[in-house]
Amino acid sequence: MSYEFLGERLIRAVRKPHQCKACGRTIQPGLPATYATTIQDGEFFAWRSHPECREAEAVWNKQRGPWGQRNSCDEDYFWLWQAMEGEPIERAWLVANHPVAAGRLHISLEGCDYPEPARRWAV
Ligand SMILES: [Zn+2]
């Protein structure tokens, strides 16, 4: 396995909808996005995320594992939604430190997997 992180840059406003790789929700046209690129085993990968989601994901991966260090492989990396799945401590960390990203993943401090009924229908 070879993995090389090429870099990332901020797009001020995307022109068409994209799926955020970190939270799975749509990045609507006109909103900012982070565009990140890697080469894994000779293949080029590029993806977009909400800037807040990307930041939370990068911080989490840097704190929890060897990702970001030289010679780490792509398996060390967790998408934000993977990192939070069924992990109450990680979820509490996300709510406390990255509330915008937590909101996109419908994570609240109550530990409830689903939004409150009133919020579920909110636009
Ligand atoms: Zn997102």
Coordinates of N, CA and C and ligand atoms in Angstrom, one line a residue:
M1 N 0.8 -1.2 0.0 CA 0.0 0.0 0.0 C 0.9 1.2 0.0
S2 N 0.6 2.1 -0.9 CA 1.3 3.4 -0.9 C 0.2 4.5 -0.8
Y3 N 0.6 5.5 -0.1 CA -0.4 6.6 0.1 C 0.4 7.9 0.2
E4 N 0.0 8.8 -0.7 CA 0.6 10.2 -0.6 C -0.5 11.2 -0.6
F5 N -0.5 12.1 0.4 CA -1.4 13.2 0.5 C -0.9 14.3 -0.3
L6 N -1.6 14.7 -1.3 CA -1.1 15.8 -2.2 C -1.4 17.2 -1.6
G7 N -2.6 17.3 -1.0 CA -2.9 18.6 -0.4 C -4.3 18.9 -0.5
E8 N -4.7 20.1 0.0 CA -6.1 20.5 0.0 C -6.1 22.0 -0.1
R9 N -7.3 22.4 -0.7 CA -7.4 23.9 -0.8 C -8.9 24.2 -0.6
L10 N -9.2 25.4 -0.3 CA -10.5 25.9 0.0 C -11.1 26.4 -1.3
I11 N -12.3 25.9 -1.7 CA -13.1 26.5 -2.8 C -14.1 27.4 -2.1
R12 N -14.1 28.6 -2.6 CA -15.0 29.6 -1.9 C -16.4 29.3 -2.1
A13 N -16.8 28.8 -3.3 CA -18.2 28.5 -3.6 C -18.2 27.4 -4.7
V14 N -18.8 26.3 -4.4 CA -18.9 25.2 -5.4 C -20.0 25.6 -6.4
R15 N -19.8 25.2 -7.7 CA -20.7 25.6 -8.7 C -21.9 24.6 -8.8
K16 N -21.6 23.3 -8.5 CA -22.7 22.4 -8.5 C -22.7 21.6 -7.2
P17 N -23.8 20.8 -6.9 CA -23.9 20.1 -5.6 C -22.8 19.0 -5.6
H18 N -22.2 18.8 -4.4 CA -21.3 17.7 -4.2 C -21.6 17.1 -2.9
Q19 N -21.3 15.8 -2.7 CA -21.5 15.1 -1.5 C -20.3 15.3 -0.6
C20 N -20.5 15.7 0.6 CA -19.5 15.9 1.6 C -19.0 14.5 2.0
K21 N -17.8 14.2 1.9 CA -17.3 12.8 2.2 C -17.3 12.6 3.7
A22 N -17.2 13.7 4.5 CA -17.1 13.5 5.9 C -18.4 13.3 6.6
C23 N -19.5 14.0 6.1 CA -20.8 13.8 6.8 C -21.8 13.2 5.9
G24 N -21.6 13.1 4.6 CA -22.5 12.5 3.7 C -23.6 13.4 3.1
R25 N -23.7 14.6 3.7 CA -24.7 15.5 3.2 C -24.2 16.3 2.0
T26 N -25.2 17.0 1.4 CA -24.9 17.7 0.1 C -24.2 19.1 0.4
I27 N -23.2 19.4 -0.3 CA -22.7 20.7 -0.3 C -23.4 21.5 -1.4
Q28 N -24.2 22.4 -1.0 CA -25.1 23.1 -2.0 C -24.2 24.1 -2.8
P29 N -24.6 24.3 -4.0 CA -24.0 25.3 -4.9 C -23.9 26.7 -4.2
G30 N -22.8 27.3 -4.3 CA -22.6 28.6 -3.6 C -21.9 28.6 -2.3
L31 N -21.9 27.3 -1.7 CA -21.3 27.2 -0.4 C -19.8 26.8 -0.5
P32 N -19.0 27.1 0.5 CA -17.6 26.7 0.4 C -17.3 25.2 0.6
A33 N -16.2 24.7 0.1 CA -15.9 23.3 0.3 C -14.4 23.2 0.3
T34 N -13.9 22.1 1.0 CA -12.5 21.8 0.9 C -12.3 20.7 -0.1
Y35 N -11.3 21.0 -1.0 CA -11.0 20.0 -2.1 C -9.7 19.4 -1.7
A36 N -9.7 18.1 -1.5 CA -8.5 17.4 -1.0 C -8.1 16.3 -2.0
T37 N -6.8 16.0 -2.2 CA -6.3 15.1 -3.2 C -5.3 14.1 -2.6
T38 N -5.3 12.9 -3.0 CA -4.3 11.9 -2.6 C -4.0 11.0 -3.8
I39 N -2.9 10.3 -3.7 CA -2.5 9.2 -4.6 C -2.4 8.0 -3.7
Q40 N -3.3 7.0 -4.0 CA -3.2 5.7 -3.3 C -2.9 4.6 -4.3
D41 N -1.8 3.9 -4.0 CA -1.4 2.8 -4.9 C -1.5 3.2 -6.4
G42 N -0.9 4.4 -6.6 CA -0.8 4.9 -8.0 C -2.1 5.5 -8.6
E43 N -3.2 5.5 -7.8 CA -4.5 6.0 -8.3 C -4.8 7.4 -7.6
F44 N -5.2 8.3 -8.5 CA -5.5 9.6 -8.0 C -6.9 9.7 -7.4
F45 N -7.0 10.3 -6.2 CA -8.4 10.5 -5.6 C -8.5 11.9 -5.2
A46 N -9.7 12.4 -5.4 CA -10.1 13.8 -5.0 C -11.5 13.7 -4.4
W47 N -11.7 14.6 -3.4 CA -13.0 14.6 -2.8 C -13.2 16.0 -2.2
R48 N -14.5 16.3 -2.0 CA -14.9 17.6 -1.4 C -15.6 17.3 0.0
S49 N -15.4 18.3 0.9 CA -16.0 18.2 2.2 C -16.4 19.6 2.6
H50 N -17.4 19.7 3.5 CA -17.7 21.0 4.1 C -16.4 21.4 4.8
P51 N -16.0 22.6 4.8 CA -14.8 23.0 5.5 C -14.8 22.6 7.0
E52 N -16.0 22.8 7.6 CA -16.0 22.5 9.1 C -15.9 21.0 9.3
C53 N -16.5 20.2 8.4 CA -16.4 18.7 8.5 C -15.0 18.3 8.3
R54 N -14.3 18.8 7.3 CA -13.0 18.5 7.0 C -12.0 18.8 8.1
E55 N -12.2 19.9 8.7 CA -11.4 20.3 9.8 C -11.5 19.4 11.0
A56 N -12.8 19.0 11.3 CA -13.0 18.1 12.4 C -12.4 16.7 12.1
E57 N -12.5 16.3 10.9 CA -12.0 15.0 10.5 C -10.5 15.0 10.6
A58 N -9.9 16.0 10.1 CA -8.4 16.1 10.1 C -7.9 16.1 11.5
V59 N -8.5 16.9 12.4 CA -8.1 17.0 13.8 C -8.2 15.6 14.4
W60 N -9.4 15.0 14.2 CA -9.6 13.7 14.8 C -8.6 12.7 14.4
N61 N -8.3 12.6 13.1 CA -7.4 11.6 12.6 C -5.9 11.9 13.1
K62 N -5.6 13.1 13.2 CA -4.3 13.5 13.7 C -4.1 13.1 15.2
Q63 N -5.2 13.3 16.0 CA -5.2 13.0 17.4 C -5.2 11.5 17.7
R64 N -5.9 10.7 16.8 CA -6.2 9.3 17.2 C -5.2 8.3 16.6
G65 N -4.5 8.7 15.5 CA -3.7 7.7 14.9 C -2.5 8.2 14.1
P66 N -1.9 7.4 13.4 CA -0.7 7.8 12.7 C -0.9 8.6 11.4
W67 N -2.2 8.8 11.0 CA -2.4 9.5 9.8 C -1.8 10.8 9.8
G68 N -1.2 11.2 8.7 CA -0.6 12.5 8.6 C 0.9 12.4 8.8
Q69 N 1.4 11.3 9.3 CA 2.8 11.1 9.5 C 3.3 10.4 8.2
R70 N 4.6 10.5 8.0 CA 5.2 9.9 6.9 C 5.0 8.3 6.9
N71 N 4.8 7.8 5.8 CA 4.7 6.3 5.6 C 3.5 5.7 6.2
S72 N 2.5 6.5 6.6 CA 1.2 5.9 7.0 C 0.4 5.6 5.8
C73 N -0.4 4.6 5.9 CA -1.2 4.2 4.7 C -2.6 4.6 4.9
D74 N -3.4 4.5 3.8 CA -4.7 5.1 3.8 C -5.7 4.4 4.8
E75 N -5.3 3.2 5.2 CA -6.2 2.5 6.1 C -6.2 3.1 7.5
D76 N -5.2 4.0 7.7 CA -5.2 4.7 9.0 C -6.2 5.8 9.1
Y77 N -6.8 6.2 7.9 CA -7.6 7.3 7.9 C -9.1 6.9 8.0
F78 N -9.8 7.7 8.9 CA -11.3 7.5 9.0 C -12.0 8.7 8.5
W79 N -13.1 8.4 7.8 CA -14.0 9.5 7.4 C -14.7 9.9 8.7
L80 N -15.1 11.1 8.8 CA -15.7 11.6 10.1 C -16.9 10.8 10.5
W81 N -17.7 10.4 9.6 CA -18.9 9.6 10.0 C -18.5 8.3 10.5
Q82 N -17.4 7.7 10.0 CA -17.0 6.4 10.5 C -16.4 6.5 11.9
A83 N -15.7 7.6 12.1 CA -15.1 7.8 13.4 C -16.1 8.0 14.5
M84 N -17.3 8.5 14.1 CA -18.3 8.8 15.1 C -19.3 7.7 15.3
E85 N -19.3 6.8 14.4 CA -20.4 5.7 14.4 C -20.3 4.9 15.7
G86 N -21.4 5.0 16.6 CA -21.5 4.2 17.8 C -20.4 4.5 18.8
E87 N -19.8 5.7 18.8 CA -18.7 6.1 19.7 C -19.1 7.3 20.6
P88 N -19.8 7.0 21.7 CA -20.3 8.2 22.5 C -19.2 9.2 22.9
I89 N -18.0 8.7 23.2 CA -16.9 9.6 23.7 C -16.5 10.5 22.5
E90 N -16.4 9.9 21.3 CA -16.0 10.7 20.1 C -17.1 11.7 19.8
R91 N -18.4 11.2 20.0 CA -19.5 12.1 19.6 C -19.5 13.3 20.6
A92 N -19.2 13.1 21.8 CA -19.2 14.2 22.8 C -18.1 15.2 22.4
W93 N -16.9 14.6 22.0 CA -15.8 15.4 21.6 C -16.2 16.3 20.4
L94 N -16.9 15.7 19.4 CA -17.3 16.4 18.2 C -18.2 17.6 18.6
V95 N -19.2 17.3 19.4 CA -20.2 18.3 19.8 C -19.5 19.5 20.5
A96 N -18.6 19.2 21.4 CA -17.9 20.2 22.1 C -16.9 21.0 21.3
N97 N -16.3 20.4 20.3 CA -15.2 21.1 19.6 C -15.6 21.5 18.2
H98 N -16.5 20.7 17.6 CA -16.9 21.0 16.2 C -18.4 20.9 16.0
P99 N -19.1 21.9 16.6 CA -20.6 21.8 16.7 C -21.2 21.8 15.3
V100 N -20.6 22.5 14.3 CA -21.2 22.6 13.0 C -21.2 21.2 12.4
A101 N -20.0 20.5 12.4 CA -19.9 19.2 11.9 C -20.8 18.2 12.6
A102 N -20.9 18.4 13.9 CA -21.8 17.5 14.7 C -23.2 17.6 14.3
G103 N -23.6 18.9 14.0 CA -25.0 19.1 13.6 C -25.3 18.5 12.3
R104 N -24.3 18.5 11.4 CA -24.5 17.9 10.1 C -24.7 16.4 10.2
L105 N -24.0 15.8 11.2 CA -24.2 14.3 11.4 C -25.3 14.0 12.4
H106 N -26.1 15.0 12.7 CA -27.2 14.9 13.7 C -26.8 14.3 15.0
I107 N -25.6 14.7 15.5 CA -25.1 14.3 16.7 C -25.3 15.4 17.8
S108 N -26.0 15.0 18.9 CA -26.2 16.0 19.9 C -25.7 15.4 21.2
L109 N -25.5 16.2 22.3 CA -25.0 15.7 23.5 C -25.9 14.7 24.2
E110 N -27.2 14.7 23.9 CA -28.1 13.8 24.5 C -27.8 12.3 24.1
G111 N -26.9 12.2 23.1 CA -26.5 10.8 22.7 C -27.5 10.2 21.9
C112 N -28.4 10.9 21.4 CA -29.5 10.4 20.5 C -29.1 10.3 19.1
D113 N -29.3 9.2 18.5 CA -28.9 9.0 17.1 C -29.8 9.8 16.1
Y114 N -31.0 10.2 16.6 CA -31.9 10.8 15.6 C -32.2 12.2 16.1
P115 N -32.4 13.1 15.2 CA -32.8 14.5 15.7 C -34.1 14.5 16.4
E116 N -34.3 15.5 17.2 CA -35.7 15.7 17.8 C -36.7 15.9 16.7
P117 N -37.9 15.4 16.9 CA -38.9 15.5 15.9 C -39.1 17.0 15.3
A118 N -39.0 18.0 16.2 CA -39.2 19.3 15.7 C -38.0 19.7 14.8
R119 N -36.8 19.2 15.1 CA -35.7 19.6 14.3 C -35.6 18.7 13.0
R120 N -36.2 17.5 13.1 CA -36.1 16.7 11.9 C -36.8 17.3 10.7
W121 N -37.8 18.1 10.9 CA -38.5 18.7 9.8 C -38.1 20.1 9.5
A122 N -37.2 20.6 10.3 CA -36.7 22.0 10.1 C -35.8 22.0 8.8
V123 N -35.9 23.1 8.1 CA -35.1 23.2 6.9 C -33.7 23.7 7.2
Ligands
ZN1 ZN -20.0 17.7 5.8

